[in-house]
Amino acid sequence: MSAPVGSAPLPHRSVANIRSPPGAGHHHQSGSSTPLRPLPSSFGSPSSLRADEEIIIIEFGTRKLQVGFSGDPAPRGCVWFGPEQQRRAGDFRAWQTDYRQDWRAAAAGGLWGKDHELWQYDVRGSDLGLVGDKIERALREAFTKYLLIDSRPRRMVWVVPSSLPIPLLSAVLDSIFSRFQPPTISLLSSPLALAVGAGVRSALVVDLGWLETVVTSVYEYREIVTKRSIRGGRTLVEQTHKLLAKHLPQGQSEPSHSQDHVVSFEECSDITARMVWCKPRTASDTSRISNDGLATVQEQDEGESQAHTEHRRDGSVRIPLRSWLAPTTLELPFEALAEPCEDAFFDSQYSPASFDDHELPLHLLVYRTLLQLPVDVRAFCMSRIIFTGGCSNVLGLRGRIFDEVSHLVRERGWDPVQGKAVEQLRTNPKSRRRVPRQVASQGDESGSEEEDGIWHDAANTIPKVDTIDEQLRRGADEIPPVQGEMRAIESLGAWSGASLVTHLKASAVATIDRELWLQHGAAGASRAIDVDYRTQRQSLGAGGLIRGSVGHHTNWTLGIWGAL
Amino acid sequence: MAVLTPYTFIQCPCSDSSTLGRPSDPNSSTITEADEDERTFDPRAPRSNFSLYPLEYLLYCEDCHQIRCPRCVSEEIVTYYCPNCLFEVPSSNLKSEGNRCTRSCFQCPICIGPLAVTSIETRPDPSLLAAPDNTAAPHSGPYALTCSYCNWSSTEIGIQFEKPNSIHAQLAKLRNGGSTRLTAKERKERRKDPAYRRYQATSSGEGESDQTENLDLETQFANLKAFYQNQLADPNSADTGLAALGDLGFSSPTSLSRIMSIYTGGSLQDRKAKSRLGAMREALKPDEGLQFAHLDESAAIETLRGEGHDGTASITQLVDQPPNLGEEHLHGRSRFISELRPIPYLLRTKRSKRCPVCRHIISKPEAKVQTTRFRIRLVAGSYIPSIAIRPLSLSATAGGGGSSASGATLPGALLEPLKPAHFLLTFKNPIFETIKVTLGAPAETPGRFASKVTVLCPVFEVDANTDVWDEALREGGATGGAGSGGGGEKGERRRGRYDEGSQANNGNQLEVGKIWERGRNWVSIVVEVVPASLRLDQGDAPLREDEDVLEIPLFVHVEWEGEAGGDDVLESVAAKDKGGEAREKRELAYWCVLGLGRIRK
């Protein structure tokens, strides 16, 4: 969209630079403002100047890879990682009729489902070369099958989870740089791309992923706080397996096989994707009695469709199972299919205190992330909640999390302190009288992070006329940004966000040059702070510029992925 | 258990980590690199699956004298085509229309069978009696896509077509259930339409109704893109009102506007400052791409309750679905069979392949879609010796063991643990030079279960692949010099082999260092293996998939003398006849894996 500000001019830019030298804008302006960008509209059409250059955007997930060209609304192809992919070329056993009968052998040794994953974040003892190989093969498949491109080197933009460990990133970069020879690879973090894909500058991204659920708050295109929980898709599938195992006839399954899995991963994940749903939040405080909420839903249904009534009456679902000892059809009550979700994500039968930091139930995770944020950031983030990830496909889960969090907020407010003592303090009329005074005095003294304190601060600052604020207010459009209310918005997805970013020619903080990578590897990356990314600091808005690719890469960084 | 036929896989030398650009992770690979040379290749390591190929998958660069596997060739696209209608697609279309066939080629979303366009029979109504009318217009009325394999029909998802052709375009305008939608192009046109703009203005005045508009993904993306572009372009063009002219490139109106802005100052500058300071705001309306999430999914849950397992699509069916840009974010509602859509066929390509080092073409198909011929194809099978594996039974020496011998030679029979078994490896030389083969195999196979391996004759020569007729003529002529002598010798050898075939126990003893059999351009040698026992101790990890297959890593080193600068096979034959003035010693070395059979558990 725009040309570099006084950077080394690319050949095709030179005309623009002649017309308006970088300093030209300063003549008529107060010196402090950004220099005028020359003729951005002349680069508005992506096709005119760089028609031949397609940038490939790749989103890496634990279970799949999405690939497409920048400027497309959706990825062209999606490749799932699986055991078939890890076989030798020319191994066609997947087409044999009795294939997968011996899934138990394949799943032996705690590998149930592991071969469907690209990586584990715990890199101890993992074969990094294997990760590189898997990626390479998946990419090759994607390129030949979906993108239909030849093997000329192309620039790449990767959408990578921001918590990806450096060894993994390094292994993948190694593999791709040596096999596909892209001149540069830019890294975008997926929460950021999601925010762009939703059209917002700040967001709370709830990524219900496979390995873990990550809640990231993005404020003004920067990641502020990230919290994680191991409750993800894998947990859900395991809980589904538990449910199936529970409902299978016990006598045959348990004693004969000492193995811990009775149904194959493929089948189990299939059932999870098809049938598992999530109950809505029960209105009453008596935690897990769901009859109430469901009764109302049933009534509503009767009005709508008569055809489904008999199904609903018996309330059971028949699920065919093939990978069990003998193919069978399992009959489960429909309600039971909500249990895995309940156990995997909420575990509401336990008290919040019983969870470890890495296994917080999702609603607590979201709530605590919000709680940890500064007040103004929280105000923005809570009204821009984006749900994404594979498990956001579980029917009702997004709504449930949202309701649970809203409930928590209503119940507790934004008070990080809770417990019996606090309750007592609140309910006790004697102590209540004392509370306001305490808070007020605290707020005056320290202006701490406590909610009330900030509120007072804000009150104090209002009278002061802040020129910058004033200008900002004028710059902002008529509609004030929504803040302070709980609201969920929809994002196009990280891939599409990255496609937008790249299409708009905003540069990534972490852009890795092939030559430099092959020389130094990850060790050559400097910390993000040490790199002069003046252009990036102005964020997408003002500084969405292409960096002149000449002298800039001498000092490069992996951005938020860190440095060795 | 599947019967296992013996197999050979070859590891392309390109997957040696040392040849790959940078030595990977410095801290992890220093140890492995130190003993890189002594390291035997472990066929069971998970990584080796990615570098092993059957001989048929490999190509060969004649100039670099190197094997080229699918990972180490650079590809160029010759043709894009639809595999269903075999129509060639120009590459420009690919960019604009995507990677799928835009004609009427669709796959069934249930079973991926090809779909056919059929007219929907009208209900038995009066027209049925009026037979002549029916025959007059046999293919009228609405059409549907039907699968002849599973009887799926697009009417099941409520989609019918008016015309029997250009189904793709029609489908793009239809939602599941039959309601229409605007395609991106139409929406663009609609936006230009002044009447629609007026409507927009009034409706946005009403306010809230606009907020709840559901955007499909394509529209949301387009709106967002327009919004961002607008925001980014704002500082320079929005204030002058000459944005449209600015789009023309380096046209004078823009520079004029710039000059204007320099001299007018005042309010104009103010607005400029405003827009620049405001950096970029976020999207606020659906028009700008903001979309609220609909978190209430109770309706979908009720549908799930009603439909049950049968009403939902399996994972594989969902994976096959192309991204449906015509819908809003489905978030799991795409799970129902009623949400599936016919899959337009993915286009395919014909590719020519080049050696990445010397840029010579090593494979080039005919450009025409219908032909399967290749102009150039240098398959590795015609350059490196092929290895065939056959079990060998020696137990026939024991008189009554005939049946057991036949049982052992049966391909795919299980190998008895701890009992020596013999296999015949037949190396066949495809090139017109005599090759010297040196084999190296570890004494014990790597992995948990170490079987003992002995290659009885690791060094041997295989004669050149002379023309069969050549040889036959020479034999028949029985004149001439050295050539005929050699031919005769070979003939005898072959006859000898037939004799062996008829009387299997011809005192054919296994001798170390001796070739078992030899033919015109092939040599058989014997490998003795003692399969390991697969007994698991208590606490051992259970047997993994294919861990019971006896696989031998074998390092093959081939040496031959070739034409110095000759890049043609035929030339080299001619040179051989001449006596070979400029000979050059060539060698090729690679690991391969021999899968011999399953070991009895």
Short mmCIF file of C-alpha atoms in Angstrom, two decimals, chain B residues 59 104 148 234 243 360 386 416 444:
data_model
loop_
_atom_site.label_atom_id
_atom_site.label_comp_id
_atom_site.label_asym_id
_atom_site.label_seq_id
_atom_site.Cartn_x
_atom_site.Cartn_y
_atom_site.Cartn_z
CA LEU B 59 15.06 -40.40 -11.63
CA SER B 104 -19.14 -28.85 -14.54
CA SER B 148 -23.95 -42.83 -9.75
CA ASP B 234 -6.29 7.89 3.95
CA ALA B 243 -8.39 9.28 -4.77
CA HIS B 360 19.26 -30.46 -17.26
CA SER B 386 17.80 -53.33 -9.72
CA GLU B 416 11.34 -68.64 11.78
CA GLU B 444 23.29 -57.07 12.79
#
